Coordinates of C-alpha atoms in Angstrom, one line a residue:
Chain A
M197 CA -37.3 53.7 54.5
P198 CA -37.8 49.9 55.8
Y199 CA -39.7 49.3 59.6
R200 CA -38.3 45.8 60.0
A201 CA -41.3 43.8 61.0
R202 CA -40.3 43.2 64.7
F203 CA -41.6 39.4 66.4
G204 CA -44.1 39.3 69.4
R205 CA -44.5 43.3 71.3
K206 CA -47.6 45.0 71.0
M207 CA -47.0 47.9 68.7
E208 CA -47.7 50.7 68.1
C209 CA -49.9 52.6 64.9
V210 CA -47.2 53.6 62.6
S211 CA -47.5 56.4 61.0
L212 CA -46.2 56.9 57.4
P213 CA -46.3 59.8 54.7
P214 CA -49.2 59.1 51.8
L215 CA -48.4 57.1 49.2
S216 CA -50.1 59.5 46.3
N217 CA -48.2 57.4 43.4
F218 CA -48.9 53.7 42.3
A219 CA -47.0 52.5 38.9
I220 CA -48.2 48.9 37.3
C221 CA -45.2 47.4 35.8
G222 CA -46.8 44.6 32.8
G223 CA -44.7 42.6 30.2
T224 CA -41.1 43.2 32.6
H225 CA -41.3 39.6 30.6
G226 CA -42.6 39.7 27.1
N227 CA -43.7 36.3 27.5
E228 CA -46.2 36.3 31.2
L229 CA -49.2 37.4 29.5
T230 CA -51.9 38.6 32.5
G231 CA -49.9 41.9 32.8
V232 CA -49.6 43.1 29.1
Y233 CA -53.4 42.8 29.2
I234 CA -54.1 44.3 32.4
L235 CA -51.7 47.2 31.2
R236 CA -53.9 46.9 28.1
E237 CA -56.3 47.0 29.8
M238 CA -56.1 50.2 32.0
Q239 CA -54.6 52.4 28.7
K240 CA -57.1 51.9 26.9
H241 CA -60.0 53.4 29.8
N242 CA -56.8 56.0 30.9
V243 CA -56.3 55.0 33.9
E244 CA -55.0 58.0 35.4
K245 CA -55.9 58.7 38.5
V246 CA -57.7 57.2 41.0
G247 CA -58.9 59.4 43.8
S248 CA -55.6 60.0 45.5
V249 CA -54.1 57.6 43.5
S250 CA -51.9 58.6 40.6
I251 CA -51.4 55.6 38.2
T252 CA -48.3 55.5 35.7
T253 CA -49.0 51.8 33.6
V254 CA -46.2 50.6 32.2
L255 CA -44.8 48.0 29.8
S256 CA -41.7 47.5 30.5
N257 CA -40.8 45.9 27.9
P258 CA -41.7 45.8 24.6
R259 CA -39.2 44.5 22.5
A260 CA -39.9 41.5 24.4
V261 CA -44.0 41.2 24.4
D262 CA -43.7 42.0 20.3
A263 CA -42.1 38.9 19.9
C264 CA -43.6 36.5 23.6
R265 CA -41.0 36.1 24.7
R266 CA -38.7 35.9 28.2
Y267 CA -36.5 38.2 26.6
T268 CA -34.3 39.6 23.8
D269 CA -31.2 40.3 25.1
R270 CA -30.7 39.3 28.9
D271 CA -33.6 39.1 31.6
L272 CA -35.0 42.4 32.0
N273 CA -36.0 41.6 35.7
R274 CA -32.7 40.2 36.8
C275 CA -30.8 44.3 36.1
F276 CA -32.3 46.1 38.6
T277 CA -28.9 45.8 41.0
D278 CA -27.3 49.3 42.0
D279 CA -24.2 48.1 39.4
L280 CA -25.7 47.5 36.7
L281 CA -27.6 50.6 37.0
S282 CA -24.9 52.3 37.4
S283 CA -22.7 50.4 34.4
P284 CA -21.9 52.8 31.5
I285 CA -24.2 52.7 28.0
T286 CA -22.6 51.2 24.7
E287 CA -23.5 50.1 21.2
S288 CA -22.9 47.2 22.3
T289 CA -25.3 47.8 25.9
P290 CA -27.6 44.6 25.3
Y291 CA -31.1 46.3 25.3
E292 CA -32.6 45.0 28.4
L293 CA -29.5 46.8 30.4
R294 CA -30.1 50.2 28.1
R295 CA -34.3 49.8 28.8
A296 CA -33.7 49.3 32.5
Q297 CA -32.2 52.5 33.2
E298 CA -34.5 54.4 31.1
L299 CA -37.5 52.2 33.5
N300 CA -35.4 53.6 36.5
A301 CA -34.6 57.8 35.4
H302 CA -38.4 57.4 34.6
L303 CA -39.9 55.3 37.5
G304 CA -36.6 55.9 39.9
P305 CA -34.1 56.7 40.8
K306 CA -33.9 53.8 42.4
G307 CA -33.4 54.5 46.4
S308 CA -34.1 58.3 46.0
E309 CA -37.0 60.1 47.2
E310 CA -38.0 61.1 44.1
A311 CA -39.1 57.2 43.2
V312 CA -42.5 56.2 42.7
D313 CA -43.6 55.9 46.4
L314 CA -44.6 52.5 45.3
L315 CA -44.5 50.4 42.0
C316 CA -46.2 47.0 41.6
D317 CA -44.8 44.1 38.9
M318 CA -46.8 41.4 37.5
H319 CA -46.0 38.3 36.8
N320 CA -47.0 34.4 36.0
T321 CA -45.5 31.2 36.9
T322 CA -45.8 28.2 35.0
S323 CA -45.5 27.1 38.8
N324 CA -48.6 25.7 40.8
M325 CA -48.1 29.4 43.7
G326 CA -51.7 31.1 43.2
L327 CA -51.3 34.5 44.1
C328 CA -48.5 35.4 45.7
I329 CA -47.2 38.1 46.5
I330 CA -43.7 39.0 46.2
F331 CA -41.5 42.1 47.7
N332 CA -37.9 42.1 49.1
S333 CA -38.0 43.2 52.8
A334 CA -40.7 43.2 55.1
D335 CA -41.9 47.0 55.6
W336 CA -44.9 47.4 57.0
L337 CA -47.0 48.9 54.1
I338 CA -46.6 46.2 51.6
L339 CA -47.2 43.5 54.6
H340 CA -50.7 45.4 54.9
I341 CA -51.2 45.1 51.5
C342 CA -50.5 41.3 51.8
K343 CA -52.4 40.9 54.6
Y344 CA -55.9 42.8 52.8
L345 CA -55.5 41.1 50.2
Q346 CA -55.2 38.3 52.0
S347 CA -58.6 38.9 53.8
K348 CA -60.6 40.4 50.7
I349 CA -59.5 37.0 47.6
T350 CA -61.6 33.9 47.6
S351 CA -61.0 32.2 44.0
M352 CA -57.4 31.6 45.1
P353 CA -54.4 30.9 47.5
V354 CA -52.7 34.8 48.5
R355 CA -49.3 34.3 50.3
A356 CA -46.3 36.1 51.0
L357 CA -42.6 35.9 49.6
Q358 CA -39.3 38.0 50.9
M359 CA -36.4 38.1 48.4
D360 CA -34.0 39.5 52.0
L361 CA -31.9 41.0 49.6
P362 CA -29.7 44.4 50.1
L363 CA -31.6 47.1 48.0
S364 CA -27.6 47.5 45.6
E365 CA -28.6 44.1 45.4
A366 CA -32.1 43.8 44.9
F367 CA -32.4 43.1 40.8
S368 CA -36.4 43.2 39.6
V369 CA -37.9 45.6 38.5
D370 CA -39.9 46.8 41.6
S371 CA -36.3 47.8 43.8
L372 CA -37.7 50.9 41.7
G373 CA -39.9 52.4 43.6
K374 CA -40.3 53.3 47.5
H375 CA -42.0 50.6 47.8
G376 CA -42.8 47.3 46.3
F377 CA -43.6 44.3 44.8
S378 CA -44.9 42.3 42.6
F379 CA -47.7 39.9 41.7
E380 CA -47.1 36.4 40.5
I381 CA -50.1 34.5 39.8
G382 CA -49.6 30.7 38.3
P383 CA -50.3 28.3 36.9
Q384 CA -50.2 29.1 33.4
P385 CA -48.4 28.7 30.4
H386 CA -46.0 31.2 29.2
G387 CA -47.9 32.2 25.8
V388 CA -51.0 32.0 27.3
L389 CA -53.5 33.8 28.8
R390 CA -56.1 32.1 31.2
A391 CA -59.6 34.5 32.2
D392 CA -59.2 32.9 35.7
V393 CA -56.1 34.1 36.3
F394 CA -56.1 37.5 34.7
N395 CA -60.2 38.3 37.1
T396 CA -57.8 37.4 40.4
M397 CA -54.3 39.7 39.3
K398 CA -57.4 42.4 37.5
E399 CA -58.9 42.0 41.1
A400 CA -55.9 42.2 43.5
V401 CA -54.8 45.3 41.3
D402 CA -58.0 47.1 42.3
L403 CA -57.9 46.3 45.6
T404 CA -54.8 47.0 45.9
I405 CA -55.8 50.5 44.7
E406 CA -58.9 50.4 46.9
W407 CA -56.1 49.8 49.8
L408 CA -53.8 53.1 48.3
Q409 CA -56.8 55.7 48.7
Q410 CA -59.0 54.4 52.0
F411 CA -54.8 54.8 54.5
N412 CA -54.8 58.6 52.3
S413 CA -58.0 59.2 53.4
G414 CA -56.9 58.3 57.3
R415 CA -58.5 54.6 57.6
T416 CA -55.5 53.2 60.3
F417 CA -55.1 48.9 59.5
E418 CA -55.4 46.9 62.1
G419 CA -51.9 45.2 63.7
G420 CA -52.0 41.1 63.3
E421 CA -49.7 38.8 62.0
V422 CA -49.0 37.9 58.7
E423 CA -47.4 34.4 57.5
A424 CA -44.7 34.8 55.2
Y425 CA -42.1 33.0 53.3
T426 CA -38.2 33.9 53.5
R427 CA -36.3 32.0 49.7
W428 CA -33.4 29.9 51.7
K429 CA -31.6 27.8 49.1
T430 CA -32.1 26.9 45.3
V431 CA -32.5 23.3 44.0
H432 CA -31.0 22.2 40.7
Y433 CA -32.5 19.4 39.2
P434 CA -30.3 16.3 38.1
R435 CA -27.4 16.5 36.4
D436 CA -25.2 14.6 33.5
P437 CA -22.3 14.9 34.2
T438 CA -20.8 15.0 31.4
T439 CA -23.3 16.3 28.7
D440 CA -24.7 19.2 32.5
E441 CA -28.4 17.9 30.5
I442 CA -31.3 17.2 32.6
T443 CA -31.5 13.7 33.8
A444 CA -34.6 13.5 36.3
A445 CA -38.3 15.3 36.3
I446 CA -39.5 16.3 38.9
H447 CA -41.5 14.0 40.8
P448 CA -45.2 14.0 40.2
Q449 CA -46.1 13.4 44.2
L450 CA -43.8 17.0 44.5
Q451 CA -45.4 19.1 40.9
D452 CA -48.0 21.2 41.5
N453 CA -47.5 21.4 45.9
D454 CA -45.7 23.9 45.9
F455 CA -45.8 26.1 49.8
K456 CA -46.2 22.5 50.6
L457 CA -44.2 21.2 53.8
L458 CA -41.5 19.0 52.0
Q459 CA -40.0 16.6 55.1
P460 CA -36.8 14.7 54.7
G461 CA -37.2 11.3 52.4
D462 CA -40.3 12.8 50.2
P463 CA -39.9 11.7 46.2
I464 CA -39.1 15.4 44.5
F465 CA -37.1 14.1 41.4
L466 CA -37.8 10.9 38.9
S467 CA -35.0 10.2 37.3
L468 CA -36.0 8.9 33.7
S469 CA -35.3 5.7 33.7
G470 CA -37.7 5.5 36.5
E471 CA -35.4 6.0 39.7
T472 CA -36.6 8.1 42.6
V473 CA -34.5 11.0 43.8
K474 CA -35.7 12.0 47.8
H475 CA -35.5 15.4 50.2
E476 CA -32.4 15.3 52.2
G477 CA -32.5 17.7 55.5
D478 CA -34.6 20.5 57.0
A479 CA -38.6 20.1 56.5
L480 CA -38.6 24.0 54.1
Y481 CA -41.3 24.3 51.9
P482 CA -40.7 25.1 48.0
V483 CA -41.8 27.1 45.4
F484 CA -41.8 27.8 42.0
V485 CA -41.8 24.3 41.3
N486 CA -41.4 23.6 37.4
E487 CA -41.4 26.8 35.9
C488 CA -40.2 27.2 32.7
A489 CA -37.9 30.0 33.1
Y490 CA -35.4 27.9 35.0
Y491 CA -34.7 25.5 33.4
E492 CA -32.0 27.8 31.8
Q493 CA -30.3 28.1 34.6
K494 CA -31.2 24.3 35.7
I495 CA -33.4 25.3 38.8
A496 CA -36.2 23.1 40.3
Y497 CA -37.7 25.0 42.9
H498 CA -36.8 27.3 45.8
L499 CA -36.8 25.7 49.4
T500 CA -38.7 28.8 51.9
Q501 CA -38.9 28.8 54.9
K502 CA -42.0 29.9 57.0
S503 CA -42.4 32.1 59.6
T504 CA -45.8 34.6 61.3
L505 CA -44.2 38.7 61.1
T506 CA -46.1 40.2 63.2
L507 CA -47.6 44.3 62.3
P508 CA -47.9 47.6 64.2
S509 CA -51.3 49.5 63.4
I510 CA -50.6 51.8 60.7
N511 CA -52.3 54.7 59.0
V512 CA -51.6 58.3 57.0
K513 CA -49.4 61.0 59.0
K514 CA -51.3 64.1 59.5
D515 CA -50.0 66.9 58.2
Chain B
M287 CA -64.3 -17.0 12.9
S288 CA -61.5 -15.8 10.1
S289 CA -61.9 -13.1 7.1
Y290 CA -59.1 -14.3 5.6
S291 CA -60.3 -12.8 1.7
S292 CA -61.9 -9.5 3.5
S293 CA -58.8 -8.4 4.8
A294 CA -57.3 -5.4 4.2
R295 CA -52.9 -6.2 2.9
F296 CA -50.6 -3.8 4.1
D297 CA -47.3 -4.0 3.8
E298 CA -45.5 -5.2 6.9
A299 CA -44.0 -1.8 9.5
R300 CA -40.3 -2.3 8.9
R301 CA -39.2 1.1 8.9
V302 CA -40.6 3.2 11.9
A303 CA -40.0 6.3 12.6
I304 CA -40.1 8.7 16.3
F305 CA -39.8 12.3 15.4
G306 CA -39.0 14.3 18.3
G307 CA -38.5 18.8 19.2
T308 CA -40.9 19.0 15.1
H309 CA -41.4 22.3 17.9
G310 CA -38.7 22.7 20.5
N311 CA -39.7 23.5 23.0
E312 CA -42.4 20.8 24.0
M313 CA -40.3 19.0 25.9
S314 CA -42.0 15.7 26.4
G315 CA -40.8 14.3 22.9
V316 CA -37.6 15.7 22.9
T317 CA -36.6 14.3 26.2
L318 CA -37.7 11.2 25.0
V319 CA -36.1 10.8 21.4
N320 CA -32.6 12.9 23.2
L321 CA -33.2 9.3 25.5
W322 CA -33.8 6.6 22.6
V323 CA -31.3 8.3 21.0
K324 CA -28.6 7.2 23.4
N325 CA -30.3 3.5 24.3
G326 CA -33.2 2.1 22.0
S327 CA -33.7 -0.5 23.4
E328 CA -37.0 0.4 24.9
I329 CA -38.2 1.0 21.0
Q330 CA -36.1 -1.8 19.9
R331 CA -39.1 -4.9 18.3
K332 CA -38.5 -7.9 16.6
M333 CA -38.0 -6.5 12.6
V334 CA -38.8 -3.5 13.0
D335 CA -35.4 -0.4 12.4
T336 CA -36.9 1.5 14.6
K337 CA -35.0 5.6 14.1
P338 CA -36.2 8.1 16.6
F339 CA -35.5 11.6 15.3
I340 CA -34.6 14.5 16.7
T341 CA -36.6 17.0 13.2
N342 CA -35.3 20.8 14.7
P343 CA -32.1 21.1 16.5
R344 CA -32.0 24.6 15.8
A345 CA -35.3 25.2 17.6
V346 CA -34.6 22.1 20.2
E347 CA -31.3 23.7 21.2
K348 CA -33.0 27.7 21.5
C349 CA -36.0 26.3 23.1
T350 CA -38.6 27.5 20.8
R351 CA -41.3 26.8 19.1
Y352 CA -39.6 27.0 15.3
V353 CA -36.5 29.2 13.9
D354 CA -37.3 30.4 11.3
T355 CA -41.2 29.0 10.2
D356 CA -43.9 26.8 12.2
L357 CA -42.3 23.0 10.8
N358 CA -45.2 21.1 11.5
R359 CA -47.0 23.5 8.4
A360 CA -44.0 22.6 5.8
F361 CA -44.2 19.7 4.1
T362 CA -45.8 20.7 1.1
P363 CA -45.4 20.3 -2.1
E364 CA -43.6 23.8 -3.1
N365 CA -41.6 23.9 0.1
L366 CA -39.9 20.3 -0.7
S367 CA -39.1 20.6 -4.7
A368 CA -38.0 24.8 -3.8
L369 CA -34.8 25.5 -4.9
G370 CA -32.2 27.4 -2.7
E371 CA -30.5 25.7 -0.4
G372 CA -28.9 27.5 1.8
D373 CA -30.7 30.7 1.4
L374 CA -33.9 29.1 2.5
P375 CA -35.5 29.0 5.3
Y376 CA -33.7 26.4 7.8
E377 CA -37.4 25.2 8.6
V378 CA -37.6 25.0 4.5
Q379 CA -34.5 23.0 4.3
R380 CA -34.8 20.9 6.9
A381 CA -38.4 19.7 5.1
Q382 CA -36.4 18.5 2.5
E383 CA -33.8 16.8 4.5
I384 CA -35.7 15.2 6.0
N385 CA -37.8 13.8 3.5
R386 CA -35.1 12.9 1.3
I387 CA -34.6 10.5 5.0
F388 CA -38.4 9.1 5.4
G389 CA -39.3 10.0 2.2
P390 CA -40.0 10.6 -0.6
K391 CA -42.9 11.5 0.2
G392 CA -46.2 9.7 -1.5
S393 CA -43.2 6.9 -2.6
P394 CA -42.6 3.1 -2.3
E395 CA -39.4 3.9 -0.4
A396 CA -40.9 6.1 2.1
Y397 CA -40.3 4.9 5.7
D398 CA -43.6 3.2 6.7
V399 CA -44.9 4.5 10.0
I400 CA -43.8 8.2 11.5
F401 CA -45.2 8.4 15.4
D402 CA -44.7 12.8 15.6
L403 CA -44.4 13.1 19.0
H404 CA -46.1 17.0 20.6
N405 CA -47.1 19.0 23.8
T406 CA -50.2 21.4 23.7
T407 CA -51.4 23.8 26.9
S408 CA -54.4 22.6 25.9
N409 CA -55.8 20.2 28.0
M410 CA -56.7 17.8 25.6
G411 CA -55.1 14.7 27.7
C412 CA -53.6 11.6 25.1
T413 CA -55.0 12.2 21.6
L414 CA -54.3 9.9 18.7
I415 CA -53.9 12.5 15.3
L416 CA -55.6 10.3 12.2
E417 CA -55.1 12.1 8.1
S418 CA -57.0 10.0 7.0
S419 CA -60.0 8.2 7.3
K420 CA -59.1 5.7 4.8
D421 CA -56.3 4.4 7.2
Y422 CA -57.1 1.1 8.2
F423 CA -53.4 0.2 9.8
N424 CA -53.9 3.4 11.5
L425 CA -56.6 3.2 12.6
Q426 CA -57.2 0.1 13.8
M427 CA -53.1 0.8 15.6
M428 CA -55.4 3.1 17.6
N429 CA -57.7 1.0 18.7
Y430 CA -55.2 -1.4 19.9
I431 CA -53.6 1.2 21.5
K432 CA -56.9 2.6 23.3
K433 CA -58.2 -0.8 24.5
A434 CA -54.2 -1.3 25.8
I435 CA -54.5 1.6 27.9
D436 CA -58.3 1.2 28.9
P437 CA -59.5 2.4 32.0
A438 CA -56.5 5.2 30.5
S439 CA -58.4 7.1 27.7
C440 CA -56.8 8.8 24.2
L441 CA -58.7 10.4 22.1
V442 CA -58.7 10.4 18.6
L443 CA -58.8 13.2 16.6
L444 CA -59.2 13.8 12.6
N445 CA -57.9 15.7 10.5
E446 CA -58.9 15.3 6.9
H447 CA -60.1 18.8 6.4
P448 CA -59.4 20.2 3.4
L449 CA -58.7 23.9 4.1
L450 CA -57.8 23.2 7.5
K451 CA -55.4 19.7 7.1
Y452 CA -52.0 20.8 7.3
S453 CA -48.2 19.3 5.9
T454 CA -46.4 17.9 8.6
S455 CA -43.7 16.4 9.2
R456 CA -44.8 13.3 9.5
S457 CA -46.2 13.8 6.1
V458 CA -43.7 11.4 4.9
A459 CA -44.8 8.6 6.0
K460 CA -47.3 6.0 4.9
H461 CA -48.8 6.1 7.6
P462 CA -48.8 8.7 9.5
V463 CA -49.2 9.4 13.9
G464 CA -49.4 11.8 15.5
L465 CA -49.1 12.5 19.0
E466 CA -50.4 15.6 21.0
V467 CA -50.3 15.1 25.3
G468 CA -51.3 18.0 27.6
P469 CA -52.1 20.0 29.2
Q470 CA -48.2 21.1 29.3
P471 CA -46.7 24.1 29.5
Q472 CA -44.4 25.5 26.7
G473 CA -40.6 24.6 28.0
V474 CA -41.6 23.0 30.0
L475 CA -41.8 18.5 31.1
R476 CA -44.0 17.1 33.8
S477 CA -43.5 13.4 34.5
N478 CA -46.8 12.5 34.1
I479 CA -47.0 13.4 31.5
F480 CA -43.5 12.4 29.5
E481 CA -45.2 8.9 31.3
A482 CA -48.0 8.9 29.1
M483 CA -47.2 9.9 26.2
R484 CA -43.8 6.7 26.7
V485 CA -47.0 4.2 27.5
I486 CA -48.8 4.8 24.0
L487 CA -45.2 4.1 22.3
K488 CA -44.5 1.1 24.0
H489 CA -48.0 0.2 22.7
A490 CA -48.0 1.5 19.6
L491 CA -44.4 -0.3 18.9
D492 CA -46.0 -3.3 20.4
F493 CA -48.9 -3.3 18.0
I494 CA -46.5 -2.9 15.0
E495 CA -44.7 -6.1 16.3
L496 CA -47.8 -8.2 16.1
F497 CA -49.1 -7.0 12.6
N498 CA -46.0 -8.5 11.2
E499 CA -45.2 -11.5 13.1
G500 CA -48.4 -12.0 10.7
V501 CA -51.5 -11.6 13.6
E502 CA -54.7 -10.6 11.4
F503 CA -57.0 -7.4 13.6
P504 CA -60.5 -8.7 13.5
T505 CA -62.8 -6.0 11.3
C506 CA -63.3 -3.0 14.3
T507 CA -65.0 0.3 15.3
V508 CA -63.0 3.4 16.4
E509 CA -64.4 6.9 17.8
V510 CA -63.1 9.4 16.3
F511 CA -64.0 13.3 17.0
R512 CA -63.9 14.6 13.1
V513 CA -62.2 19.0 12.7
L514 CA -64.8 20.9 11.4
E515 CA -63.6 24.4 11.8
R516 CA -61.3 26.8 13.5
I517 CA -62.4 30.3 16.2
D518 CA -60.2 33.1 16.6
Y519 CA -60.5 34.7 19.7
P520 CA -62.5 38.4 18.7
R521 CA -60.4 40.8 17.4
D522 CA -60.5 44.4 17.2
A523 CA -60.1 46.8 13.9
N524 CA -56.1 46.1 14.6
G525 CA -56.3 42.3 15.2
N526 CA -55.7 43.3 19.1
I527 CA -57.8 39.7 21.3
I528 CA -60.3 41.7 23.1
A529 CA -62.2 38.5 24.5
M530 CA -60.0 35.4 26.8
V531 CA -61.7 31.6 26.5
H532 CA -64.4 31.6 28.9
P533 CA -63.7 29.8 31.8
N534 CA -66.6 27.4 31.6
L535 CA -64.9 27.0 27.8
Q536 CA -61.5 26.3 29.2
D537 CA -59.8 22.9 30.2
G538 CA -63.6 21.8 28.8
D539 CA -61.9 20.8 25.9
W540 CA -63.8 16.8 24.2
E541 CA -66.9 18.4 25.8
P542 CA -69.8 19.2 24.3
L543 CA -69.6 23.1 23.4
N544 CA -73.7 23.9 22.5
P545 CA -75.5 26.4 21.5
G546 CA -75.5 29.0 24.5
D547 CA -72.7 28.3 26.0
P548 CA -70.2 31.1 27.3
M549 CA -67.6 30.4 25.0
F550 CA -65.0 34.0 25.5
L551 CA -65.2 36.2 28.5
T552 CA -64.5 40.3 27.4
F553 CA -61.7 42.5 29.8
D554 CA -64.4 44.0 30.6
G555 CA -66.4 40.9 32.0
K556 CA -69.3 40.5 29.3
T557 CA -69.7 36.7 28.0
L558 CA -69.9 35.5 24.2
H559 CA -71.2 32.3 23.8
Y560 CA -71.3 29.9 20.9
Q561 CA -73.7 30.7 18.5
G562 CA -73.6 27.9 16.0
S563 CA -76.2 25.6 14.7
G564 CA -75.6 22.4 16.9
T565 CA -73.8 20.7 20.0
I566 CA -69.9 20.4 19.1
Y567 CA -66.8 18.9 20.4
P568 CA -63.9 21.7 21.2
T569 CA -60.3 21.2 21.1
F570 CA -57.3 22.8 20.6
I571 CA -58.8 25.8 23.3
N572 CA -56.2 27.9 24.3
E573 CA -53.1 26.3 22.6
A574 CA -49.9 28.8 23.1
A575 CA -49.2 28.3 19.7
Y576 CA -52.4 29.1 17.9
Y577 CA -53.2 32.4 19.1
E578 CA -51.2 33.4 16.1
K579 CA -53.4 31.3 13.9
Q580 CA -55.7 32.9 14.5
Q581 CA -57.3 30.2 16.5
A582 CA -58.4 29.8 20.2
F583 CA -60.2 26.8 19.8
V584 CA -61.0 24.1 17.1
T585 CA -64.6 22.5 16.6
T586 CA -65.2 18.5 16.2
R587 CA -67.8 16.2 16.1
R588 CA -68.0 12.5 17.4
E589 CA -68.0 9.8 14.3
T590 CA -67.7 6.1 14.5
L591 CA -65.0 4.9 11.7
V592 CA -65.1 1.4 10.6
A593 CA -61.8 -0.5 9.9
S594 CA -61.5 -3.5 8.1
A595 CA -59.7 -6.4 9.2
I596 CA -56.0 -6.2 8.4
R597 CA -52.8 -8.5 8.1
K598 CA -49.5 -8.9 6.8
A599 CA -49.3 -9.1 3.5

């Protein structure tokens, strides 16, 4: 059950049940290669149990991985809403909807007591986002993991991004776990495997397992504050009104500047004919700037608000 | 001092084509050509017919490199003469169609110049690709472009290797010119990459206009990087990659790679070193499309080519 983080007041230490099973997913998008190769290595070394934590490795979308494509029929990482998970399967059901239900049976069922304690899904983005830990609700466990990774990883910035949807509407594979989050690392082109990105993802996964072991063995993790970015609105590319074709590119001053505050008047698009379009409205933080997969929906980037969340100390509940 | 008697004479370059979308997910060329098909004023020059053309429309529509087979390897004599029409792979049909419109390859009717626009995930900057060290027209054009964009740089890759050379869509023309700009992920349009390609084409067309007006271009030297060999990823017995491009080599296109320098990094952290006998200049480092072509990077050596003076016949 999620524990909502609150502002301001000093909180008492919270005790939570141990986390004994951890599922790591990769290849949810078949051309996001880091997760695919991390899984391959874990499976090669038969990583099944580390101390008190049993580990399940899952290649989410094997068909898409084989074809080195994001998906075959539809995006697997949008198939985990309650509605889609309970929709009847027929012969004409798209591959990814079937696969989502298989994964729900294996790692869930979503929202139930049988679901895996913690699920981590590995992704890449073409955007310059460094390491982003993406989760649905501000659950203290996940926020503590964020805090831990932020304190240990120095190879690139580590940030927390919150989606904040009701559980029934949560659509990504990590919503199957009792606690779930994704690691999103960029920039990396789809279909490319960069060593620096691989090494950071490996470090993040190893640190998560290390945290789980320490948590299970009774360590108290001190409370504190974590900055998180919460999705606020989506910005689409300017388009031709008749053909719906995109008519501008992300402006060079916005390109690669994910998480840099965008103020009213700052350039956001440069049209193909050379005109600059400027940001209007509130000052917000852009993320997923120029992500390849979002062209399909003509999405240029998302805007987020930054807030500081206060965490209580946590430790494992002793019997 | 003029040198009329020693200028190589070339026919006027009247018919010029600009190809985009030879790989449907390389967005600069797709975007530029679509723009110019709608409004071609930017690419018009006196006495030149410039035709912008999307070579692989189905791949562009699906935003994928190719549908059946790589169009940029499809212009072999076998493919161009193959029978079977609708039964042939889509790109072979396209190659035959392109050869009809812009060729026939090797004949006097072929287009004078074709620019083929590409992007790469490799950190190659702006690269011009040359298919013959004896094409003085192209060498002079490339020299002109390099000087025009200075201090920005544009390097020349020469692929004349008998085994590694391939039958490109631009090879239909008398003077084929490849433009490769990176790094850009497939399926993504970066503004700076798009503008860089646009500027190079502007200078290329200016050169053609000047040439057609009768300007003599004196003899010049052009530094090129000549393709030597293709280096694949280390693989296991099942063909799976067992190491990644080393962080020291990643993004190091055109920087010298010396014997003993780190080249690959295995998944458990071991460094594999370059074992060649001398320094080479690597390029196409970690290009997404080349994983299936068994290529982690290509090695090149630096050479200086001499182009004779040229003028219009």
